[in-house]
PDB file of C-alpha atoms in Angstrom:
ATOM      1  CA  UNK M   1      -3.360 151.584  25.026  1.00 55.00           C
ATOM      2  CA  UNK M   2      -3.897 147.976  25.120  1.00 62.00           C
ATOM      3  CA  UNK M   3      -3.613 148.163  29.125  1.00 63.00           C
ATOM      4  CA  UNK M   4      -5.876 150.281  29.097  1.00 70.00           C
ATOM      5  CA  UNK M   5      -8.526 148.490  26.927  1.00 73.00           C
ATOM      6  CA  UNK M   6      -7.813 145.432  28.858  1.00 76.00           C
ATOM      7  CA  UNK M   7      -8.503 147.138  32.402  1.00 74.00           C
ATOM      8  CA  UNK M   8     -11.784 148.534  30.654  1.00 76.00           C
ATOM      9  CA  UNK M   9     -12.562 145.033  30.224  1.00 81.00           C
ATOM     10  CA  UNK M  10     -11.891 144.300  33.556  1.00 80.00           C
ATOM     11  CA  UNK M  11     -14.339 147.065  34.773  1.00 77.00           C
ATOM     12  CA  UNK M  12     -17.028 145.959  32.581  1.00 81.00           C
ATOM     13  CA  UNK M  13     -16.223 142.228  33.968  1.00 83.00           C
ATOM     14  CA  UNK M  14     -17.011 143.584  37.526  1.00 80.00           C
ATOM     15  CA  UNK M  15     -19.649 145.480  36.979  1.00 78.00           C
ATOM     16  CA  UNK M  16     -21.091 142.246  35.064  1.00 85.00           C
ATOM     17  CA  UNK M  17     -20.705 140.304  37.561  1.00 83.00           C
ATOM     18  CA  UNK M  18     -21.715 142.983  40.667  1.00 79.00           C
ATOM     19  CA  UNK M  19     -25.173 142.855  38.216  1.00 83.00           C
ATOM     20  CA  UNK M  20     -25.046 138.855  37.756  1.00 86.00           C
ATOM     21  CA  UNK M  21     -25.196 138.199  41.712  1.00 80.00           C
ATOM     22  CA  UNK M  22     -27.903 140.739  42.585  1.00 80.00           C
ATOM     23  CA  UNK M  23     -29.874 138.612  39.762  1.00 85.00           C
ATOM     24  CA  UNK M  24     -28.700 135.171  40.902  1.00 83.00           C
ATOM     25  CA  UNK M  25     -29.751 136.216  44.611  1.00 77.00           C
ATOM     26  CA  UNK M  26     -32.809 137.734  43.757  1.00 80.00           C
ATOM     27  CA  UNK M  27     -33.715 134.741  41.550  1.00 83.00           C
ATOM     28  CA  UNK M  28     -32.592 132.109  44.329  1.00 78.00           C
ATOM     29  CA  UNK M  29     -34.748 133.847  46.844  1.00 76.00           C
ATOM     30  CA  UNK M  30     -37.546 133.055  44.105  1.00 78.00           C
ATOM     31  CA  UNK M  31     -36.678 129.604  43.226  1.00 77.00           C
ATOM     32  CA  UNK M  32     -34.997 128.177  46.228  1.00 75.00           C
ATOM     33  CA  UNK M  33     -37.889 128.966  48.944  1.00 76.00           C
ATOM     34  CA  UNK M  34     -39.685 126.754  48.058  1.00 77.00           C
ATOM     35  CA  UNK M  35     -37.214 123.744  48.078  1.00 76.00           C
ATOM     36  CA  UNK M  36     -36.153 125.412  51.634  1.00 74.00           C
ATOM     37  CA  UNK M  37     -39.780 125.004  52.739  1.00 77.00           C
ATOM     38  CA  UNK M  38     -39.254 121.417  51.700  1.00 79.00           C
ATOM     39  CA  UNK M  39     -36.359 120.516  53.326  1.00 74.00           C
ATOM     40  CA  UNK M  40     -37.267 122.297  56.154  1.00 75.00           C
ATOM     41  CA  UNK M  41     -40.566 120.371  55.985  1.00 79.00           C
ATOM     42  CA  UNK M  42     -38.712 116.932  55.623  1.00 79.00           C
ATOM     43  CA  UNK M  43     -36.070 117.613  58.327  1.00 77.00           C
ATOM     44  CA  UNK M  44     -38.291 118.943  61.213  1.00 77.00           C
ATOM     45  CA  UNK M  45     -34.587 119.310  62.935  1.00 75.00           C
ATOM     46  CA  UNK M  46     -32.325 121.632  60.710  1.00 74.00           C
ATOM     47  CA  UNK M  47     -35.490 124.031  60.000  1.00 75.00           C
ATOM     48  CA  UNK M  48     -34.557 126.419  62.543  1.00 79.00           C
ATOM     49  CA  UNK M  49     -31.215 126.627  60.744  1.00 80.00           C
ATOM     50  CA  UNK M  50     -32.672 128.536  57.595  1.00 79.00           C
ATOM     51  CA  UNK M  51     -32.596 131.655  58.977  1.00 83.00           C
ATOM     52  CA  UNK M  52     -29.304 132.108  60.494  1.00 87.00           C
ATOM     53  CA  UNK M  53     -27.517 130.246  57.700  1.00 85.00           C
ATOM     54  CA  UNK M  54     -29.147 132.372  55.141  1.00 83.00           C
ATOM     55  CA  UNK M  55     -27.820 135.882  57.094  1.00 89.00           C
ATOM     56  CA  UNK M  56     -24.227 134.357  57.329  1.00 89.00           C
ATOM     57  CA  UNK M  57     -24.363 133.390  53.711  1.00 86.00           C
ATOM     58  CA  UNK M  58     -25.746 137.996  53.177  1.00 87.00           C
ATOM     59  CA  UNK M  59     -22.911 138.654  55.039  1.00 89.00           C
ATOM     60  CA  UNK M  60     -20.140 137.017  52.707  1.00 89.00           C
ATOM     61  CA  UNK M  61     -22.056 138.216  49.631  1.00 86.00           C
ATOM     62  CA  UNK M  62     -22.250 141.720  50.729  1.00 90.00           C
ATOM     63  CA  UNK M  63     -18.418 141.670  51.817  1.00 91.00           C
ATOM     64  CA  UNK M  64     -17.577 140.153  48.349  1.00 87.00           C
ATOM     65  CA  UNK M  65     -20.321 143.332  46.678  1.00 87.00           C
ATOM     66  CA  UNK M  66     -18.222 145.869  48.572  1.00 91.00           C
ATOM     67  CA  UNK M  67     -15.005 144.354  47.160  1.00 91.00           C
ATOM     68  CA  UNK M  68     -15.752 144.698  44.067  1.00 88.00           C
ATOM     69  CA  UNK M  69     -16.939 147.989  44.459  1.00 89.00           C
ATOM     70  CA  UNK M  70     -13.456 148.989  45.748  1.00 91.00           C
ATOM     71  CA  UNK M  71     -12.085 146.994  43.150  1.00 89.00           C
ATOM     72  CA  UNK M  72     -14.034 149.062  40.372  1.00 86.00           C
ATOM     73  CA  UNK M  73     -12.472 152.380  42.224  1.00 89.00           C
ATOM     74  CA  UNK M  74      -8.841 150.870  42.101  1.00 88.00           C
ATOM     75  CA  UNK M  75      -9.737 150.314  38.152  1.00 86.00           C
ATOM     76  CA  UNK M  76     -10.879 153.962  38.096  1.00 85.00           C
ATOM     77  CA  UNK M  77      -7.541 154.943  38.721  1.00 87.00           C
ATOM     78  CA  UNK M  78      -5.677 153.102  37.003  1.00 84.00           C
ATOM     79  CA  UNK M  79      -7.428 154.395  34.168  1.00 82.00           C
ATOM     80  CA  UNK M  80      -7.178 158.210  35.589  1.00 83.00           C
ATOM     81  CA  UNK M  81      -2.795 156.677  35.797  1.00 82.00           C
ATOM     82  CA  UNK M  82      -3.678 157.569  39.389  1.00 85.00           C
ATOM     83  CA  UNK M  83      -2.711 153.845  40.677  1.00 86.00           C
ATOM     84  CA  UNK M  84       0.653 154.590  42.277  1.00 90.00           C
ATOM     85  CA  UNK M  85      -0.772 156.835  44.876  1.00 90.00           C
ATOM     86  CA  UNK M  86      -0.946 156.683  49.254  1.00 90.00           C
ATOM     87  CA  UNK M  87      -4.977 156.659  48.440  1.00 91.00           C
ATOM     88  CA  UNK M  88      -4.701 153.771  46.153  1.00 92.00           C
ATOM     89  CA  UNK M  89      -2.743 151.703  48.674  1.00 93.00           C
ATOM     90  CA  UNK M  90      -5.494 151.942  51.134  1.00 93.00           C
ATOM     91  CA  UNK M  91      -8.396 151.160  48.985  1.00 93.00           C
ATOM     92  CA  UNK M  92      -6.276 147.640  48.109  1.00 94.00           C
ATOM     93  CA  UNK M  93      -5.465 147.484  51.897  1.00 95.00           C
ATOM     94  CA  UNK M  94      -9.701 148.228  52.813  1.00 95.00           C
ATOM     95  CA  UNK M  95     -10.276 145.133  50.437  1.00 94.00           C
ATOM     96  CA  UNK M  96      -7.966 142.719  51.691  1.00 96.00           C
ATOM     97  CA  UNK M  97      -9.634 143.443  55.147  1.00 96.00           C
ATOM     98  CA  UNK M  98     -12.727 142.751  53.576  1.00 95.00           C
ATOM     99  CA  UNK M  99     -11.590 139.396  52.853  1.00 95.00           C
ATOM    100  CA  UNK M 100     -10.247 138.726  56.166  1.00 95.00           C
ATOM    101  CA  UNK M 101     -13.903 140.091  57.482  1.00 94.00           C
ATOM    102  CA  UNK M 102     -14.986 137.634  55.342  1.00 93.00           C
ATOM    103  CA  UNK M 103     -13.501 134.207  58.055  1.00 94.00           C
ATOM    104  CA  UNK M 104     -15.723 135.821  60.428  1.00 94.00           C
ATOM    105  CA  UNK M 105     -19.258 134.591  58.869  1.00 92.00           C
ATOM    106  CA  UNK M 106     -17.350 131.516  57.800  1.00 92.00           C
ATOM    107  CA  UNK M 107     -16.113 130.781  61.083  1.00 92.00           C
ATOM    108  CA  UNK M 108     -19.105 131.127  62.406  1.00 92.00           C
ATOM    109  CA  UNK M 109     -21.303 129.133  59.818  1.00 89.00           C
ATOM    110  CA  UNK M 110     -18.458 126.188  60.586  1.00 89.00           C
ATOM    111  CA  UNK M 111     -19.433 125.949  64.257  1.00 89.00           C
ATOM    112  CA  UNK M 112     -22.763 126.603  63.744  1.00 88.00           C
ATOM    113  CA  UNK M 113     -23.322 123.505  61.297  1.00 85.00           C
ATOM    114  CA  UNK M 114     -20.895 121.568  63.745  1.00 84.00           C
ATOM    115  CA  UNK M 115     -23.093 122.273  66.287  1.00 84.00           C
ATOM    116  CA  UNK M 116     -26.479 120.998  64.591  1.00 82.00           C
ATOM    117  CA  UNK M 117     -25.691 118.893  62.025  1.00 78.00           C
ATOM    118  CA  UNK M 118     -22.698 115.763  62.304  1.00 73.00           C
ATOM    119  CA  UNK M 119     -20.556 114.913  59.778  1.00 71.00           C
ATOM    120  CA  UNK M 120     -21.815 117.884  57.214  1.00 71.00           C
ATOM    121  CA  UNK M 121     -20.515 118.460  53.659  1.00 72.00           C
ATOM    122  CA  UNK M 122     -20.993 122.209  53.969  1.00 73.00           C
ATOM    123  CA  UNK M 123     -17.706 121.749  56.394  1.00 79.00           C
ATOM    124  CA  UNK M 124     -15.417 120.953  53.941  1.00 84.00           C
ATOM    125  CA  UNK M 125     -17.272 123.893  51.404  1.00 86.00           C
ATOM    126  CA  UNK M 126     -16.602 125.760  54.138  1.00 88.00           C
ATOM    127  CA  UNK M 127     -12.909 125.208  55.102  1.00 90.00           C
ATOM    128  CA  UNK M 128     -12.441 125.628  51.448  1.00 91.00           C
ATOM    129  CA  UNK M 129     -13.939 129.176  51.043  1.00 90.00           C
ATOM    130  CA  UNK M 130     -11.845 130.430  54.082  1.00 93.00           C
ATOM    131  CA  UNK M 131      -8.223 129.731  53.369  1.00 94.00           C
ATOM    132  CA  UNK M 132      -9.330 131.002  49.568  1.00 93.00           C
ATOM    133  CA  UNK M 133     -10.520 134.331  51.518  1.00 93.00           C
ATOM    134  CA  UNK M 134      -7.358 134.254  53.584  1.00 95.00           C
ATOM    135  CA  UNK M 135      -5.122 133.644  50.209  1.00 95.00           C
ATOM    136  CA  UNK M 136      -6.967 136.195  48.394  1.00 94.00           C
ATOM    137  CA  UNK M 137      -6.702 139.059  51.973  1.00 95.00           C
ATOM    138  CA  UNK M 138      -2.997 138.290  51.768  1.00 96.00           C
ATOM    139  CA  UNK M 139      -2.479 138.945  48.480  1.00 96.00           C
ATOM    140  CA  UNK M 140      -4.267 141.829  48.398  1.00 95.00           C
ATOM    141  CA  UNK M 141      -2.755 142.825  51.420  1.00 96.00           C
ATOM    142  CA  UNK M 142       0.827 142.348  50.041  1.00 96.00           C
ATOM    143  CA  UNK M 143      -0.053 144.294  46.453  1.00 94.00           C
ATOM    144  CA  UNK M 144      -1.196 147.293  48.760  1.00 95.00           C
ATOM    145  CA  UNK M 145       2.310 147.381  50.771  1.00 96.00           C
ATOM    146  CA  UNK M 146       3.867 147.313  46.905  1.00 95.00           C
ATOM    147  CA  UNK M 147       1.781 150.256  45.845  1.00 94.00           C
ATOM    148  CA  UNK M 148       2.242 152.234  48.955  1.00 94.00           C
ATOM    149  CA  UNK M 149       6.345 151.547  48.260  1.00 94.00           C
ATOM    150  CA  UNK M 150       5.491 152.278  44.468  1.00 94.00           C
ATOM    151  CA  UNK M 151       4.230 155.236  45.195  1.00 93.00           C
ATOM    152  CA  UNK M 152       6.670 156.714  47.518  1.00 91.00           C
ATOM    153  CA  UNK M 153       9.322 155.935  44.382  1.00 91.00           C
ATOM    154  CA  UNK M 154       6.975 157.598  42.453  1.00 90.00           C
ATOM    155  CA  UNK M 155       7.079 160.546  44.525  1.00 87.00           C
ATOM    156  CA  UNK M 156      10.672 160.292  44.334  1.00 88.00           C
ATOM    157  CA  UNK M 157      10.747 160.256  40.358  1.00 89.00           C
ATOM    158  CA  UNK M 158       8.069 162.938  39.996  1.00 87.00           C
ATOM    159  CA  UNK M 159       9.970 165.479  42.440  1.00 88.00           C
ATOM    160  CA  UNK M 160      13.479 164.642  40.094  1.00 90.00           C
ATOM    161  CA  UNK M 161      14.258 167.578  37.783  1.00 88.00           C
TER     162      UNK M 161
ATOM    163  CA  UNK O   1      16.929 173.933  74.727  1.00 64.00           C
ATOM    164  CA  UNK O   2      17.576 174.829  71.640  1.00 66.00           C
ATOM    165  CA  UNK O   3      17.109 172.068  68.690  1.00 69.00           C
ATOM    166  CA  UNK O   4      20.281 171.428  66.551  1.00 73.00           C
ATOM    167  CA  UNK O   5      18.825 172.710  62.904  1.00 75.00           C
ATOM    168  CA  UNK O   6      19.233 169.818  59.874  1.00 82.00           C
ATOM    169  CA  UNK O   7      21.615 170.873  57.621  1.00 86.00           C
ATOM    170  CA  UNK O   8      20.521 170.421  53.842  1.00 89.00           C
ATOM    171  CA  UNK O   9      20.961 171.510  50.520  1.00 90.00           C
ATOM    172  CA  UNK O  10      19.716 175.080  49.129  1.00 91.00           C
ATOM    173  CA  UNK O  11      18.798 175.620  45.609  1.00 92.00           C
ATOM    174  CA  UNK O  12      19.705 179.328  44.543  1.00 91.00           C
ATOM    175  CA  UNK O  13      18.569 179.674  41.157  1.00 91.00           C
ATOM    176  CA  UNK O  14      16.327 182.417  42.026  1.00 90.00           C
ATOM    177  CA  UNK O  15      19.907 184.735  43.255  1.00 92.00           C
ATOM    178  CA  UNK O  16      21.372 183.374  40.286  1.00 93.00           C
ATOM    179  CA  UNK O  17      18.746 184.111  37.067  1.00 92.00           C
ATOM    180  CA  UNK O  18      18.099 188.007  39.250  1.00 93.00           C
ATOM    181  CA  UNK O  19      22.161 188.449  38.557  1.00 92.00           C
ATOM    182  CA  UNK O  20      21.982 187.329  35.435  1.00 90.00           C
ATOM    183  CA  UNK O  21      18.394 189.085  34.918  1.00 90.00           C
ATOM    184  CA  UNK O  22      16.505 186.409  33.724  1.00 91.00           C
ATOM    185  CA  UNK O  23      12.931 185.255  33.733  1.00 91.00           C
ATOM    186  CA  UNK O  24      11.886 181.797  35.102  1.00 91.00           C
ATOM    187  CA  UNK O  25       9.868 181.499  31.485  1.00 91.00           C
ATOM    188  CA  UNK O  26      13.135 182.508  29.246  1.00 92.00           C
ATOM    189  CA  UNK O  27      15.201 180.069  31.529  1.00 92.00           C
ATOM    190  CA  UNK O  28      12.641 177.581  30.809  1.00 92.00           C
ATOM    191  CA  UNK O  29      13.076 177.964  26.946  1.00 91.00           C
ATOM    192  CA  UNK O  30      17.053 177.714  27.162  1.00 91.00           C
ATOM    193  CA  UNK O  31      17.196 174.645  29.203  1.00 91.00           C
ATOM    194  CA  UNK O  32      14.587 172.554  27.493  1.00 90.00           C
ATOM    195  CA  UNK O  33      12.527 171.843  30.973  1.00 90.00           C
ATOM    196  CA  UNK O  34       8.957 172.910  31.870  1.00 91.00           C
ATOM    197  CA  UNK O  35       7.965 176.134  33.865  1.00 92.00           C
ATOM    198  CA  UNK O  36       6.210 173.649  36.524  1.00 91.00           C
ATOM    199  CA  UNK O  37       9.412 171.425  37.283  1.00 90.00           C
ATOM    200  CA  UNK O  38      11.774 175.036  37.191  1.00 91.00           C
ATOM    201  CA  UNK O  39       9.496 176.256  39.937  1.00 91.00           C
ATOM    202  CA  UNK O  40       9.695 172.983  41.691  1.00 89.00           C
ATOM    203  CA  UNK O  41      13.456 172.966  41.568  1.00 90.00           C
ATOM    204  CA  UNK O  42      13.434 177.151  42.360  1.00 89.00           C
ATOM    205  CA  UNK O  43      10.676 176.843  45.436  1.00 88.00           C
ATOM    206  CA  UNK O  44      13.095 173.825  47.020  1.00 85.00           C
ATOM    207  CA  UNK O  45      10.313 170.994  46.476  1.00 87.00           C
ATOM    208  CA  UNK O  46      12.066 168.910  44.389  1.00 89.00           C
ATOM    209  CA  UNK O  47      13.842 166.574  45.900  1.00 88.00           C
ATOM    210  CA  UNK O  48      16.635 165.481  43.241  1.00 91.00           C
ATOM    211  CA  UNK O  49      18.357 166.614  40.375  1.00 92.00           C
ATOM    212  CA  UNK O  50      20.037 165.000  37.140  1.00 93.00           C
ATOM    213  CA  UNK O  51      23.447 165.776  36.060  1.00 94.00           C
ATOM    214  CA  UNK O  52      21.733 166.745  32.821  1.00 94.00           C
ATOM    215  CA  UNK O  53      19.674 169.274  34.112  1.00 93.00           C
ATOM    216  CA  UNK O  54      22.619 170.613  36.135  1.00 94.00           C
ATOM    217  CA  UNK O  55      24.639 171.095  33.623  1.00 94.00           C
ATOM    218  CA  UNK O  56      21.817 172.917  31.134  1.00 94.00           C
ATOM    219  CA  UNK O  57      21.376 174.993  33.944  1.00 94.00           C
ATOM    220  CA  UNK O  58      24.819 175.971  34.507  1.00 94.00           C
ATOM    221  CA  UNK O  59      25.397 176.432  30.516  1.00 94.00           C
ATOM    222  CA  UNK O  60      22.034 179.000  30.347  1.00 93.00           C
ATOM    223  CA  UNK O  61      23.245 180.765  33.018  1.00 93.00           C
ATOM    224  CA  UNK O  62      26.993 180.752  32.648  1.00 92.00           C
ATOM    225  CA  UNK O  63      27.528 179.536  36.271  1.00 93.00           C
ATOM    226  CA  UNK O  64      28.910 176.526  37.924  1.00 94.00           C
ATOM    227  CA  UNK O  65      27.092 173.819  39.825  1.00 94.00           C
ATOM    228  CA  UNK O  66      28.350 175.700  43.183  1.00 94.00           C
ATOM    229  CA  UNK O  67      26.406 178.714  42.442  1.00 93.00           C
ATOM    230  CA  UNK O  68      23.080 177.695  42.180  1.00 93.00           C
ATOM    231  CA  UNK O  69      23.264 174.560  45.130  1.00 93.00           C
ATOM    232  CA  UNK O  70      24.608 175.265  48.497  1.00 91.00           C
ATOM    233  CA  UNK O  71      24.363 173.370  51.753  1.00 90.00           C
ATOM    234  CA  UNK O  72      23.779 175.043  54.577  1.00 83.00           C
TER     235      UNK O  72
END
């Protein structure tokens, strides 16, 4: 009972938070182009970085939307005490690859900035965000390879007169 | 050529309760286990089987373990 009021909690949590970063983005595209236009303005020579920068940084953000989608499903059913099943295994195992999917626009943003800009903070930001992706894929990746076990012992228990 | 068939265990509960003539439902009763997991255990899906059970069976239907498992 109280598992199952705390992984409501965690539901609503997502769901909060899916809601928060459609808001933030919408209200950064409000606030922040102008201060883009600005710096873009003042540094004649990163301007035709905007664009590119901004579709890497859509990429991550829809790749961390769809995880949490899946991540609401894997709530689902725990809730439905569906967890332990071959299904449930590769929703986990989908998200972890959506973290490793994730090093992709990363990788990509690091050699881009490399590229146009020396000695850039955003490196470090960068190299930070990808071994926490990487972390986070491999954990994931290791609690689907325990469910799909789980849920072969499962099987096992279910099938036991 | 012909494959070598896997030898395995057989559940014969079904021979047994027609001898004794009795339903999968009143066998259900007696031994304390549902319908669902009888049929399970009388259709050959399930895969194991306690002591417990075993030995309910065998006292419902005045058997021994022999009768009702077989490999073959």
């Amino acid at each position: 009972m109280k598992l199952t009021k705390g992984i409501r909690s965690i539901a609503v949590a997502i769901m909060a938070v899916l809601a928060l970063l459609l808001f933030v983005c919408l209200l950064a595209g409000v606030v922040l182009q102008q201060d883009s236009l600005a710096v873009a303005r003042a540094n004649p020579g990163l301007a035709h970085m905007r664009v590119p920068v901004l579709l890497l940084g859509l990429c991550l953000l829809a790749l961390f939307a769809a995880a949490l989608v899946l991540a609401e499903f894997a709530l689902g059913r725990i809730l439905r005490d569906r967890i332990f099943t071959r299904a449930s295994a590769q929703l986990i195992r989908a998200m972890s690859w959506l973290f490793f999917c994730g090093l992709l626009p990363l990788v990509a943003l690091f050699v881009y900035t490399a590229m146009n800009v020396s000695q850039s903070i955003t490196q470090l930001y960068v190299l930070f965000g990808a071994v926490a992706l990487a972390t986070a894929g491999l954990v994931l990746r290791l609690l689907a390879n325990l469910v799909a076990e789980a849920s072969l012992y499962k099987q096992e228990v279910d099938l036991t007169v | 050529m012909e494959t070598p068939k896997q030898r395995t265990i057989l559940v014969n509960l079904d021979v047994v309760m027609a001898k004794r003539k009795m339903s999968l439902t009143e066998l259900s009763e007696r031994v304390g286990i549902t319908l669902a997991n009888l049929s399970n255990l009388k259709t050959g899906k399930a895969r194991a089987i306690r002591f417990t059970t075993l030995a309910a069976l065998c006292a419902a239907l005045d058997c021994q373990p022999g009768d009702i498992l077989e490999f073959a």
